[in-house]
Coordinates of C-alpha atoms in Angstrom, one line a residue:
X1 CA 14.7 60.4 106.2
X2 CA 16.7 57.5 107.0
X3 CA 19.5 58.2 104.9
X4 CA 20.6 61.3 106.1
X5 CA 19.6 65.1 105.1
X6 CA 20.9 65.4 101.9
X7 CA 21.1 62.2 99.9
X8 CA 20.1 58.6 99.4
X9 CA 16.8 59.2 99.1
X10 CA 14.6 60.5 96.6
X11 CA 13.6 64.2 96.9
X12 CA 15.3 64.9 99.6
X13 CA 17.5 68.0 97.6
X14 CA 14.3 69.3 96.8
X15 CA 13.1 69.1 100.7
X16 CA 16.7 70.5 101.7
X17 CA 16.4 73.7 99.2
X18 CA 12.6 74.6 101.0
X19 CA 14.1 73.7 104.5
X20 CA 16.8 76.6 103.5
X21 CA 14.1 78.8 101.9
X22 CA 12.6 79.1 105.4
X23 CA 15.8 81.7 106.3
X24 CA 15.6 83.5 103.1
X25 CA 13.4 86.2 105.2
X26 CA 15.8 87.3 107.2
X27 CA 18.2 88.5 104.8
X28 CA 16.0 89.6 102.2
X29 CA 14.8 92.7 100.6
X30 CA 12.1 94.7 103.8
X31 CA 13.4 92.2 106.4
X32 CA 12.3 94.3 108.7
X33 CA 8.9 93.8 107.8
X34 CA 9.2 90.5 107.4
X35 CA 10.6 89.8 110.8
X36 CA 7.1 92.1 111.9
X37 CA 4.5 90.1 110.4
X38 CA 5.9 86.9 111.4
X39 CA 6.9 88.7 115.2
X40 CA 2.8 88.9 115.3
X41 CA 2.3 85.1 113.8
X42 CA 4.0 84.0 116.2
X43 CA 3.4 86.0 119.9
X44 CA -0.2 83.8 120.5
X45 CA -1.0 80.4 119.8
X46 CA -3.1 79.6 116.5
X47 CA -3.0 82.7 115.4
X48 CA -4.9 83.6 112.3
X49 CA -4.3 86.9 110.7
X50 CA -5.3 88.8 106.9
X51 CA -3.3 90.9 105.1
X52 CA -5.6 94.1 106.0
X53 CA -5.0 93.1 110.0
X54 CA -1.2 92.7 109.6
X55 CA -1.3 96.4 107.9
X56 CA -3.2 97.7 111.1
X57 CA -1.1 96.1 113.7
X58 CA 1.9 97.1 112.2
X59 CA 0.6 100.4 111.6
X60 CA 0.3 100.8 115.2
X61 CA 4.0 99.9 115.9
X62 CA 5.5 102.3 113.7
X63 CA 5.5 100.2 110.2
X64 CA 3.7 101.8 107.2
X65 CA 2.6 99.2 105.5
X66 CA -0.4 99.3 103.2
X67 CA -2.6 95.5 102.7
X68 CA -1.7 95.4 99.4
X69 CA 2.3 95.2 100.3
X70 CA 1.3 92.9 103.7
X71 CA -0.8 90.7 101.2
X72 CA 2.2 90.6 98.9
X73 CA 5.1 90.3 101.5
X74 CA 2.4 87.2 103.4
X75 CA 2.2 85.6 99.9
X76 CA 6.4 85.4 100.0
X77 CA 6.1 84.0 103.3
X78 CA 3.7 81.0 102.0
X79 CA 6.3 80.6 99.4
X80 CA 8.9 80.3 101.4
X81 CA 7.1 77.8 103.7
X82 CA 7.5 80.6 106.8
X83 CA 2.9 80.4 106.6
X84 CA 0.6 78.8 105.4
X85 CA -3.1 79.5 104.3
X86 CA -5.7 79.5 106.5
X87 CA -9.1 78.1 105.8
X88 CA -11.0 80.1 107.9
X89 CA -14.3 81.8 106.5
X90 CA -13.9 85.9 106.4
X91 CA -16.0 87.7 108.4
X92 CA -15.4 91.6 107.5
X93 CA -18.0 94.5 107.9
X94 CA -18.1 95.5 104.3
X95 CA -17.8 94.2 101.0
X96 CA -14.6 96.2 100.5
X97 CA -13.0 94.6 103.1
X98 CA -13.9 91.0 101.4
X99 CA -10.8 91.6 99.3
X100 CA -8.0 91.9 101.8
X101 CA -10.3 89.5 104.3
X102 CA -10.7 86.1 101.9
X103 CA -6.6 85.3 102.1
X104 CA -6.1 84.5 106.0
X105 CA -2.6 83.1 107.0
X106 CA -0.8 81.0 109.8
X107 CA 2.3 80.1 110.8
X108 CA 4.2 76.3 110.1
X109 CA 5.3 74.7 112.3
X110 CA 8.9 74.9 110.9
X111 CA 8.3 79.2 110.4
X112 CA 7.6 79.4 114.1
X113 CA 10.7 77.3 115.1
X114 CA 13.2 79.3 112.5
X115 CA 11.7 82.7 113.8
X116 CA 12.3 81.9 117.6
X117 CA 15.3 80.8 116.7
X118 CA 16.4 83.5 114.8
X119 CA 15.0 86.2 117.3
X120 CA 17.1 84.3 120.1
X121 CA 20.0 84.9 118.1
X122 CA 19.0 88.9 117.4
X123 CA 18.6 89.7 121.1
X124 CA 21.8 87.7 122.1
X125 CA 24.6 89.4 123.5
X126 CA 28.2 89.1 122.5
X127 CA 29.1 89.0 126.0
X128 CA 29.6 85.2 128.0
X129 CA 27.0 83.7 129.2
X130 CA 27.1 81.5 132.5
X131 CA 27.2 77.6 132.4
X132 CA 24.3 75.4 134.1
X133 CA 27.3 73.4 135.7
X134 CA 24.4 73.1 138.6
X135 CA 22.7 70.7 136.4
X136 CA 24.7 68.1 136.5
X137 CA 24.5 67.3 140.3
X138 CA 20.5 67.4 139.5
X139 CA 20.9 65.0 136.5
X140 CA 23.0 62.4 138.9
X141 CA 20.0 62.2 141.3
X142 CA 17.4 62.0 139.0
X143 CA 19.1 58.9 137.4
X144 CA 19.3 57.5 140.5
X145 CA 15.9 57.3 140.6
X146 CA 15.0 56.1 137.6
X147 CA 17.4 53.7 138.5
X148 CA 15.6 52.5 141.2
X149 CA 12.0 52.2 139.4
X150 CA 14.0 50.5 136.6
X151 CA 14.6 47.8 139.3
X152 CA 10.9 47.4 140.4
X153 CA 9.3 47.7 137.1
X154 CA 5.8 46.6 138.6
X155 CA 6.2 49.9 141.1
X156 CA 6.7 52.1 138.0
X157 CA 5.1 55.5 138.1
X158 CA 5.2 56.3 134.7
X159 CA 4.5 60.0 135.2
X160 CA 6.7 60.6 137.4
X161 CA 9.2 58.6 135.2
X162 CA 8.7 60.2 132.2
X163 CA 8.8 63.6 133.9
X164 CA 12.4 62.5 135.0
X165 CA 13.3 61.3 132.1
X166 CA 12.4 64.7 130.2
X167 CA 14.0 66.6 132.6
X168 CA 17.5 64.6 132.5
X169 CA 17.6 65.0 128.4
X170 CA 16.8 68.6 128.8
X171 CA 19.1 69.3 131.6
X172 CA 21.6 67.8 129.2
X173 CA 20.7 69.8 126.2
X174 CA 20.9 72.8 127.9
X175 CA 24.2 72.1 129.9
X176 CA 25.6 70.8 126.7
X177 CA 24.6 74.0 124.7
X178 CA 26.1 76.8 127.7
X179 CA 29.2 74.9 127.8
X180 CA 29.6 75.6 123.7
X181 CA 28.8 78.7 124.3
X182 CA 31.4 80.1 126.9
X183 CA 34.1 78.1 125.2
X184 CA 33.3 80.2 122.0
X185 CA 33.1 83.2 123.6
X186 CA 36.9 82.5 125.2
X187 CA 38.5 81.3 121.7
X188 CA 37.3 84.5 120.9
X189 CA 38.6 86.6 123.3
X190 CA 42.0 84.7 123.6
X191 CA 42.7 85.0 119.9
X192 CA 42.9 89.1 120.3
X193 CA 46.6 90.0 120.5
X194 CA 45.8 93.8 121.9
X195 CA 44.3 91.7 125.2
X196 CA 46.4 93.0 127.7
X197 CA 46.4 95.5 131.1
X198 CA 43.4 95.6 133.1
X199 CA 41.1 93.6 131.0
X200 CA 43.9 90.8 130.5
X201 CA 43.8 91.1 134.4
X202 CA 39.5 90.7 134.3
X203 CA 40.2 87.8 131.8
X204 CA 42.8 85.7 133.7
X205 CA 40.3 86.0 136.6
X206 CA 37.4 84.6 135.1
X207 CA 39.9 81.9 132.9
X208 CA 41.3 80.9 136.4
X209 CA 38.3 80.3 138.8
X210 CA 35.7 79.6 136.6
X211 CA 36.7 77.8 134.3
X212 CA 38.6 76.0 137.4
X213 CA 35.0 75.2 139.0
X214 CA 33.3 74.3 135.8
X215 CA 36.2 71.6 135.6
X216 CA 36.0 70.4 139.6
X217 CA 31.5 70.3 138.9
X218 CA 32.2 68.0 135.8
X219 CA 34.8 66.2 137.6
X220 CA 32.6 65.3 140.2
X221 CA 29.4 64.7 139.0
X222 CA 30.1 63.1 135.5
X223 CA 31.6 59.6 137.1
X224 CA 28.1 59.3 138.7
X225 CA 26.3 60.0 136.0
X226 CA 28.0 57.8 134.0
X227 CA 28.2 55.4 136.4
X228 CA 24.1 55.4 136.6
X229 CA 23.8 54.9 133.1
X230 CA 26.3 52.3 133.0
X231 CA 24.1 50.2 135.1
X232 CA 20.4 51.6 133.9
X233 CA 21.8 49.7 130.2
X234 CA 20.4 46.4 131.4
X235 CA 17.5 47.7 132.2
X236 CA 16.5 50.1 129.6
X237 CA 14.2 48.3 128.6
X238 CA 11.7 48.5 131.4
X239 CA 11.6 52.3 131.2
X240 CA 11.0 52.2 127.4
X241 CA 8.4 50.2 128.0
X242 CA 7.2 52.2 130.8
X243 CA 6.9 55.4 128.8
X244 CA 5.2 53.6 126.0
X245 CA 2.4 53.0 128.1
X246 CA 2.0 56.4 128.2
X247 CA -0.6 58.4 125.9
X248 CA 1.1 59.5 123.1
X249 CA 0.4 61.9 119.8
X250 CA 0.0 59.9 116.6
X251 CA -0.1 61.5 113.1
X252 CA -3.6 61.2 111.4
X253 CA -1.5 60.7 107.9
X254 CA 0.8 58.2 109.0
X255 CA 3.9 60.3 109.1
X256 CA 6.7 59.7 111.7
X257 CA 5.8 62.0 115.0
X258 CA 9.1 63.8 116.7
X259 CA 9.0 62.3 120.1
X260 CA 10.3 63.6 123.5
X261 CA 13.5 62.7 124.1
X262 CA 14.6 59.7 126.0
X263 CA 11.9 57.5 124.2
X264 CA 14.0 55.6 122.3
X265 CA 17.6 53.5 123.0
X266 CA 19.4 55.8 120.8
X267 CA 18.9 58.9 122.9
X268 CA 20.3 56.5 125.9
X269 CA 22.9 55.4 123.5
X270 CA 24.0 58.8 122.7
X271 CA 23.8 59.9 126.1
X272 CA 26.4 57.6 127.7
X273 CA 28.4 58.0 124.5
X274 CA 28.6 62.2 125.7
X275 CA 30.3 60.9 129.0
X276 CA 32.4 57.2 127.9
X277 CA 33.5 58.3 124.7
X278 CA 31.4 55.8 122.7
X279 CA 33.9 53.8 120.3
X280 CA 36.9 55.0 121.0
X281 CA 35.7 58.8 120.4
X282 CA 36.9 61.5 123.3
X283 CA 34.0 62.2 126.0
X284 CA 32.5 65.3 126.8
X285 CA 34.4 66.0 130.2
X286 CA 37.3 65.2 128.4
X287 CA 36.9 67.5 126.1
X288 CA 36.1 70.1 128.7
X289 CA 39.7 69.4 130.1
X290 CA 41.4 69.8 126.7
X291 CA 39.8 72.7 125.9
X292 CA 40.9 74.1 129.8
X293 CA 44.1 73.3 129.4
X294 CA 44.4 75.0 125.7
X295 CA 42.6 78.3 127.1
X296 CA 45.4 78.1 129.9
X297 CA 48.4 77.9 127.3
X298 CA 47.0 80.6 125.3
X299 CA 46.9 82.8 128.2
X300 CA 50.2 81.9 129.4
X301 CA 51.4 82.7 126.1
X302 CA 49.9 86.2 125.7
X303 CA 51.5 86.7 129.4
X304 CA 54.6 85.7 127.8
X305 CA 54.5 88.2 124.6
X306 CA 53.8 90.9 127.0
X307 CA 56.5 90.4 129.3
X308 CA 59.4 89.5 126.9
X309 CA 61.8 92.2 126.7
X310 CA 62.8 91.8 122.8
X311 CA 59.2 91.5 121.6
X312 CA 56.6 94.3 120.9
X313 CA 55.1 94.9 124.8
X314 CA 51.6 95.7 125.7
X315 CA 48.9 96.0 123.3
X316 CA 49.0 99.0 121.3
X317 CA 44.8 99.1 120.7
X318 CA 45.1 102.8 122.8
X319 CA 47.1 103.9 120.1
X320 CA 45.0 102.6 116.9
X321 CA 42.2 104.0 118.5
X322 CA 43.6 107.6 119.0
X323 CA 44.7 107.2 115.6
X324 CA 41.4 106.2 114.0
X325 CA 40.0 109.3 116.3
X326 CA 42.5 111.9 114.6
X327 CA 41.8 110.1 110.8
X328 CA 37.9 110.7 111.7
X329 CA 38.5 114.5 112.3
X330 CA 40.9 114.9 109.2
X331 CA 40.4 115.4 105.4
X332 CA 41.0 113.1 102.6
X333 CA 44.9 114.8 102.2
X334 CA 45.6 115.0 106.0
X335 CA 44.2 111.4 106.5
X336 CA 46.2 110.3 103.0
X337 CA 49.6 111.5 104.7
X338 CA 48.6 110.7 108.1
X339 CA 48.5 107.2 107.0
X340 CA 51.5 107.4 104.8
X341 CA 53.3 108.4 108.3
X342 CA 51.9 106.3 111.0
X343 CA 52.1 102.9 108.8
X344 CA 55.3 103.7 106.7
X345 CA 53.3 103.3 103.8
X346 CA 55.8 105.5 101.1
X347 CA 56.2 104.5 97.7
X348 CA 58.0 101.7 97.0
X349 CA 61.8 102.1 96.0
X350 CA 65.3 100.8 96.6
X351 CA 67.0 102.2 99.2
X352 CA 71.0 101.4 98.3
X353 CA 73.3 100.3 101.3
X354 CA 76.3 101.9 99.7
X355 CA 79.8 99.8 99.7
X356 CA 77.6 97.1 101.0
X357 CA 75.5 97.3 98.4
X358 CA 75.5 93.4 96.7
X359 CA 75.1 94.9 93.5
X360 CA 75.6 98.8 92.7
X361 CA 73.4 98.5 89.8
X362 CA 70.9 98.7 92.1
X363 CA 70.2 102.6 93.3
X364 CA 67.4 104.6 94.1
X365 CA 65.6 104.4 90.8
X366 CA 65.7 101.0 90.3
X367 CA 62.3 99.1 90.1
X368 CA 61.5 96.6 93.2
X369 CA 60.6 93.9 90.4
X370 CA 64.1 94.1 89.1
X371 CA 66.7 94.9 92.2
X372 CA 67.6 91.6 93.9
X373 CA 66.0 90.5 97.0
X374 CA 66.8 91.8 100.5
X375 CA 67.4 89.4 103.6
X376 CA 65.7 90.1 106.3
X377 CA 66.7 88.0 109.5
X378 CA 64.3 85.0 110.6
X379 CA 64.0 86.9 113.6
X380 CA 62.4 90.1 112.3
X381 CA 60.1 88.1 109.6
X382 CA 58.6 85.8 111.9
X383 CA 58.2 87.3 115.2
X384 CA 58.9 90.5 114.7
X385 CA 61.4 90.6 116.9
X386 CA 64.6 92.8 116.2
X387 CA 66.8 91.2 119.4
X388 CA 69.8 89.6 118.4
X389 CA 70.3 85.5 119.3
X390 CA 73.5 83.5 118.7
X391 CA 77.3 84.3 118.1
X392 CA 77.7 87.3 115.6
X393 CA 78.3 85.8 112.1
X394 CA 81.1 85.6 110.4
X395 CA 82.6 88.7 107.7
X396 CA 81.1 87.3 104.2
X397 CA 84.2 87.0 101.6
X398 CA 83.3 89.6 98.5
X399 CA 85.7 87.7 96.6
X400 CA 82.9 85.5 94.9
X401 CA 80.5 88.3 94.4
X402 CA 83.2 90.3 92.9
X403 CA 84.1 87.7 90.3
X404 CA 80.3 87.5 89.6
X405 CA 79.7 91.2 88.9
X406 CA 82.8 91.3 86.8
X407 CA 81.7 88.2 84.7
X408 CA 78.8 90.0 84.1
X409 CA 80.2 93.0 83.1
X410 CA 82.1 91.3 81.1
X411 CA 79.7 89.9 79.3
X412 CA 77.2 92.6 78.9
X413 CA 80.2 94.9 77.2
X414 CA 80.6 92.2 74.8
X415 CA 77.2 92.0 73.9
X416 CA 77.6 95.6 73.5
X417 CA 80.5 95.5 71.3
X418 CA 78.9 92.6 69.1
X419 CA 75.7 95.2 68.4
X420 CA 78.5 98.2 67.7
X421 CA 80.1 95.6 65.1
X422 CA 76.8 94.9 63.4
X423 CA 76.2 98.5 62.9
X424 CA 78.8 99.9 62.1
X425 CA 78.8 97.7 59.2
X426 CA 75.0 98.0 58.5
X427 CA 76.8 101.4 56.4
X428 CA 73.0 103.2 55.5
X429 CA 70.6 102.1 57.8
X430 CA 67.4 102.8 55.7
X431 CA 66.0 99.1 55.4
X432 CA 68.6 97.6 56.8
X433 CA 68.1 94.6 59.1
X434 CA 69.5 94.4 62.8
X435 CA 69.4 92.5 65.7
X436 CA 67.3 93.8 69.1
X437 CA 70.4 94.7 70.9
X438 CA 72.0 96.9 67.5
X439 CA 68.7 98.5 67.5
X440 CA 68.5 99.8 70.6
X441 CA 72.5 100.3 70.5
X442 CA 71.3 102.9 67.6
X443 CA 68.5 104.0 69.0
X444 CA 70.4 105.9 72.2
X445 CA 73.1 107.2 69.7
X446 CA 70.6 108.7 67.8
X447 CA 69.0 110.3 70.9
X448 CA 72.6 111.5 71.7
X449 CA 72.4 112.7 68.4
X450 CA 69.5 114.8 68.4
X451 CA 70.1 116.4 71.9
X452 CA 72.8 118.1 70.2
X453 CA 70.4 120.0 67.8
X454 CA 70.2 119.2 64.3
X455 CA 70.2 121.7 61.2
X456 CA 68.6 121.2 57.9
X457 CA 72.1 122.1 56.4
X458 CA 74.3 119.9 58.9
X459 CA 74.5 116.0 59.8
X460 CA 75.5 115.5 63.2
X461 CA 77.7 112.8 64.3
X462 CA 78.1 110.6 67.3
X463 CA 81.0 108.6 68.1
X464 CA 81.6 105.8 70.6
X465 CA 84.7 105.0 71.1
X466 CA 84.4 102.2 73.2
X467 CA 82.2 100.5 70.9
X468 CA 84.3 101.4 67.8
X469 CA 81.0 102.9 66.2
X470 CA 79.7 106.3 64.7
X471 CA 76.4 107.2 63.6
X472 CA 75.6 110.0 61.7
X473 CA 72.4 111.4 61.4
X474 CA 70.7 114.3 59.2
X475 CA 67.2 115.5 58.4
X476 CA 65.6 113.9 55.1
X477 CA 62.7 114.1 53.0
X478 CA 62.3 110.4 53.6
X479 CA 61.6 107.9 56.6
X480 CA 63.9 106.0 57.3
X481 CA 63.1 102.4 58.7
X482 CA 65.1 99.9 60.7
X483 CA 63.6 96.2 60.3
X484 CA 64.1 93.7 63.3
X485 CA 63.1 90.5 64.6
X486 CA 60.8 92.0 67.1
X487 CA 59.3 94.8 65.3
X488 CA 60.5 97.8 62.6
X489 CA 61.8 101.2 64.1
X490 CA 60.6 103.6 61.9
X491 CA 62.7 107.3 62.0
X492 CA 60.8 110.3 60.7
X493 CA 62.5 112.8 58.5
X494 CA 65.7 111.5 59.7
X495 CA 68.4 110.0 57.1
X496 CA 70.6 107.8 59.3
X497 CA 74.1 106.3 58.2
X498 CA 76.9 104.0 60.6
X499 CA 80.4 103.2 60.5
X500 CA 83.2 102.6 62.6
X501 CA 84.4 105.4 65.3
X502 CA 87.9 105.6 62.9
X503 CA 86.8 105.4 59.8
X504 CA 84.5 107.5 57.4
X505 CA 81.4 107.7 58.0
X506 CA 79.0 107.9 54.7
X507 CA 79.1 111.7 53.8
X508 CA 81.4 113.0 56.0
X509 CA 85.1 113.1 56.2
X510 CA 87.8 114.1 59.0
X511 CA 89.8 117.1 59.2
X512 CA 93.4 115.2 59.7
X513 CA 92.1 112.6 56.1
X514 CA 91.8 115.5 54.1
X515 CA 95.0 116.6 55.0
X516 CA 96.7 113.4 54.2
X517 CA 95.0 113.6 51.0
X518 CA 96.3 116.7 50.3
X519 CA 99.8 116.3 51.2
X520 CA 99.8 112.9 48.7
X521 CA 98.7 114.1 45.3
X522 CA 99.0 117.9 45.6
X523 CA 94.9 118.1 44.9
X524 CA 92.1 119.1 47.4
X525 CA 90.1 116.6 48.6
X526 CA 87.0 115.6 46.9
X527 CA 83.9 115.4 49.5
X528 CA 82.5 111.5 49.1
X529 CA 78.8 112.6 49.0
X530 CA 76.0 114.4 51.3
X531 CA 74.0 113.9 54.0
X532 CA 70.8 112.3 52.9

């Protein structure tokens, strides 16, 4: 496609979603038996095999596999573009046989790449693996001479130069590929903070000299090599044409063939691009350097962690790992508390400074959502560092905080006084209508109330004085209910009555009132009515 992979021309999503499907055997459902069958597709060339001959041979490594699941697990394959059918007459000793024998299958050209790929990655270790800096002395002097035949195009050996030319692209390729691959493996060694002791000493060894002589190889050999195909430019042409000369494959259908590399001016192009820069891009040895240098700073900083005296020292991966031995051996409560201890993992609370305390509303029991925020020096939250820098800080002045607290304390009593007012004119409560904070002024002198016990005989009374409001409240036959803008409060058997802490409250008067009476008009006093 000349429009790249996955757009501009038509069907190519369609050819991208079977170029993925060719992968879906590795992950699926039996992928162990998939990676079997197409292990045995793919060990000879042309190789043609039936369901019934994949169950045998797999059989005989260990797989049970019977040729109706081979047939079936074959016919995925096909599907997902892994084989193909073969057309290959049966030949099988009975008719029986004929069954599993008529559906051959082979492997695509695409299967057989994506396997051997995919087994190259299975049987890779995580370990480094060595660069072919060697090849780039090897690619200078083969350039050199094609060089020199690119001068004397009549004198062209075309074998020779086309074996030359293969070898410098693939030389590349694989110098190009080992290069990525040790720089991986360092990013991900140098990104583990528990590198230290003896294998930070291993580490600094092989970051040091090896990476040192990959740099002095590229810096060496790459100005030749660049410098070769700098001046083979002119003269490309010649060895194109050279190579073209050369037998080559042809499709039977037409379609585009995948030639060797080097056949064409944009493999050259691409080539010196990897070692200029191309237009205005960064070259490959110079971003060998960068990524030297960067290895080198990380190092020097992990040096610089361990040796600092404020910060957290060596690695602590000996510890983690005798922890994780000791949870291994414990049970589900020892590990539970063993984890609570070793990572301070307690439940979360408040833990109050005392006079320091910003606001003494907030103790022990106080919810983390509601208690003010704690703060924690830059220090400690960033690098975890608890050493002090700078010139102690100054003594904060309480005077504003003070002034704050008292506002609101202020405030918050006068909200309470403004609900005691409300109820304590509400009188009988029984469908009256109050405001949130009145009801739930009421609703904890009631539960004062009833923690003092009622009888079906007495009312009980609660006074607060501060809040120039009583409540009194006896059993009833009734409910009585307590209507607000957030909800109704609905009291059960209860008959519930307010008025202010001096005065009368419905049904009840006081001992010193009824003496006053008495001492006015000579006559006992008359009681104003009952609980209800």
């Amino acid at each position: 496609m000349e429009e790249g992979y996955f757009g501009g021309e038509e069907g190519s999503e369609e050819e991208s979603d079977e170029r993925r499907d060719l992968f879906r055997y590795v992950t699926a459902d039996n992928a162990v038996e998939y990676l079997a069958i197409m292990d045995q597709f793919t060990q000879t060339l042309l190789t043609d095999l039936s369901a019934a001959e994949v169950s045998e041979v797999l059989t005989k490594r260990g797989i049970i596999l019977s040729p109706e699941d081979a047939e079936t697990r074959c016919a995925s394959l096909v599907r997902w573009k892994n084989l193909m059918p073969s057309a290959r007459d049966p030949r099988v000793p009975t008719v029986a046989a004929l069954r599993y024998a008529r559906a051959r299958f082979q492997v695509t050209r695409l299967g057989g790449t994506v396997h051997r790929e995919v087994t190259k990655v299975l049987q890779m270790r995580d370990g480094a693996r060595e660069v072919a800096r060697e090849l780039l002395g090897s690619m200078a002097a083969l350039l050199t001479k094609i060089l020199h035949q690119a001068h004397h195009p009549r004198a062209i050996d075309a074998e020779a130069l086309a074996a030359d030319v293969t070898t410098v692209f693939t030389n590349q390729a694989y110098f190009a590929d080992s290069i990525r691959d040790f720089y991986a493996y360092l990013s991900s060694v140098l990104v583990r903070y528990d590198l230290a002791g003896e294998e930070y000493a291993s580490f600094k060894g092989l970051l040091l000299e090896y990476v040192h002589l990959i740099d002095t190889d590229v810096s060496r050999h790459s100005p030749a090599v660049l410098k070769c195909l700098e001046d083979l430019r002119p003269v490309l042409d010649h060895v194109l044409n050279a190579l073209d000369s050369l037998p080559g494959l042809a499709s039977a259908d037409g379609a585009p063939v995948e030639r060797l590399p080097g056949r064409q001016h944009s493999d050259w192009a691409d080539l010196l691009a990897w070692y200029s820069g191309g237009d205005g891009g960064v070259s490959g040895p110079a971003q060998l350097r960068t990524a030297a240098e960067s290895a080198l700073g990380q190092l020097l900083t992990n040096a610089r962690r361990m040796l600092t005296p404020g910060g957290t020292g060596g690695a602590r991966r000996s510890d983690l790992m005798h922890l994780a031995s000791l949870f291994a051996q414990a049970s589900v409560e020892e590990a539970h508390r063993g984890f609570a201890a070793a990572f301070g993992a307690y439940p979360a609370r408040h833990v109050s400074f005392g006079p320091d305390e910003a606001d003494p509303r907030d103790t022990a029991s106080t919810s983390w959502w509601d208690a003010g925020p704690v703060d924690v020096p830059v220090s400690l939250r960033e690098r975890g560092d608890r050493t002090a820098r700078g010139r102690t800080s100054r003594v904060p002045d309480p005077g504003m905080d003070i002034a704050r607290l008292q506002e609101e304390a202020a405030q918050e009593l006068a909200g309470r006084r403004t609900a005691g007012a409300e109820l304590a004119a509400a009188g009988v409560l029984d469908g009256a209508h109050l405001t949130p904070a009145a009801r739930d002024l009421l609703l904890e002198l009631v539960s004062m109330a009833l923690s003092k016990g009622l009888s079906p005989s007495e009312a009980v009374r609660v006074d607060d004085v501060d809040l120039n409001v009583a409540v009194v409240v006896a059993e009833s036959d009734t409910d009585s209910v307590i209507r607000s803008d957030d909800g109704d409060t609905t009291f059960l058997c209860l008959a519930l009555n307010a008025a202010t802490a001096e005065g009368d409250a419905p049904g009840e008067s006081t001992a010193d009132e009824d003496a006053d009476d008495a001492g006015t008009d000579g006559q006992p006093p008359s009681v104003a009515g009952g609980a209800q």
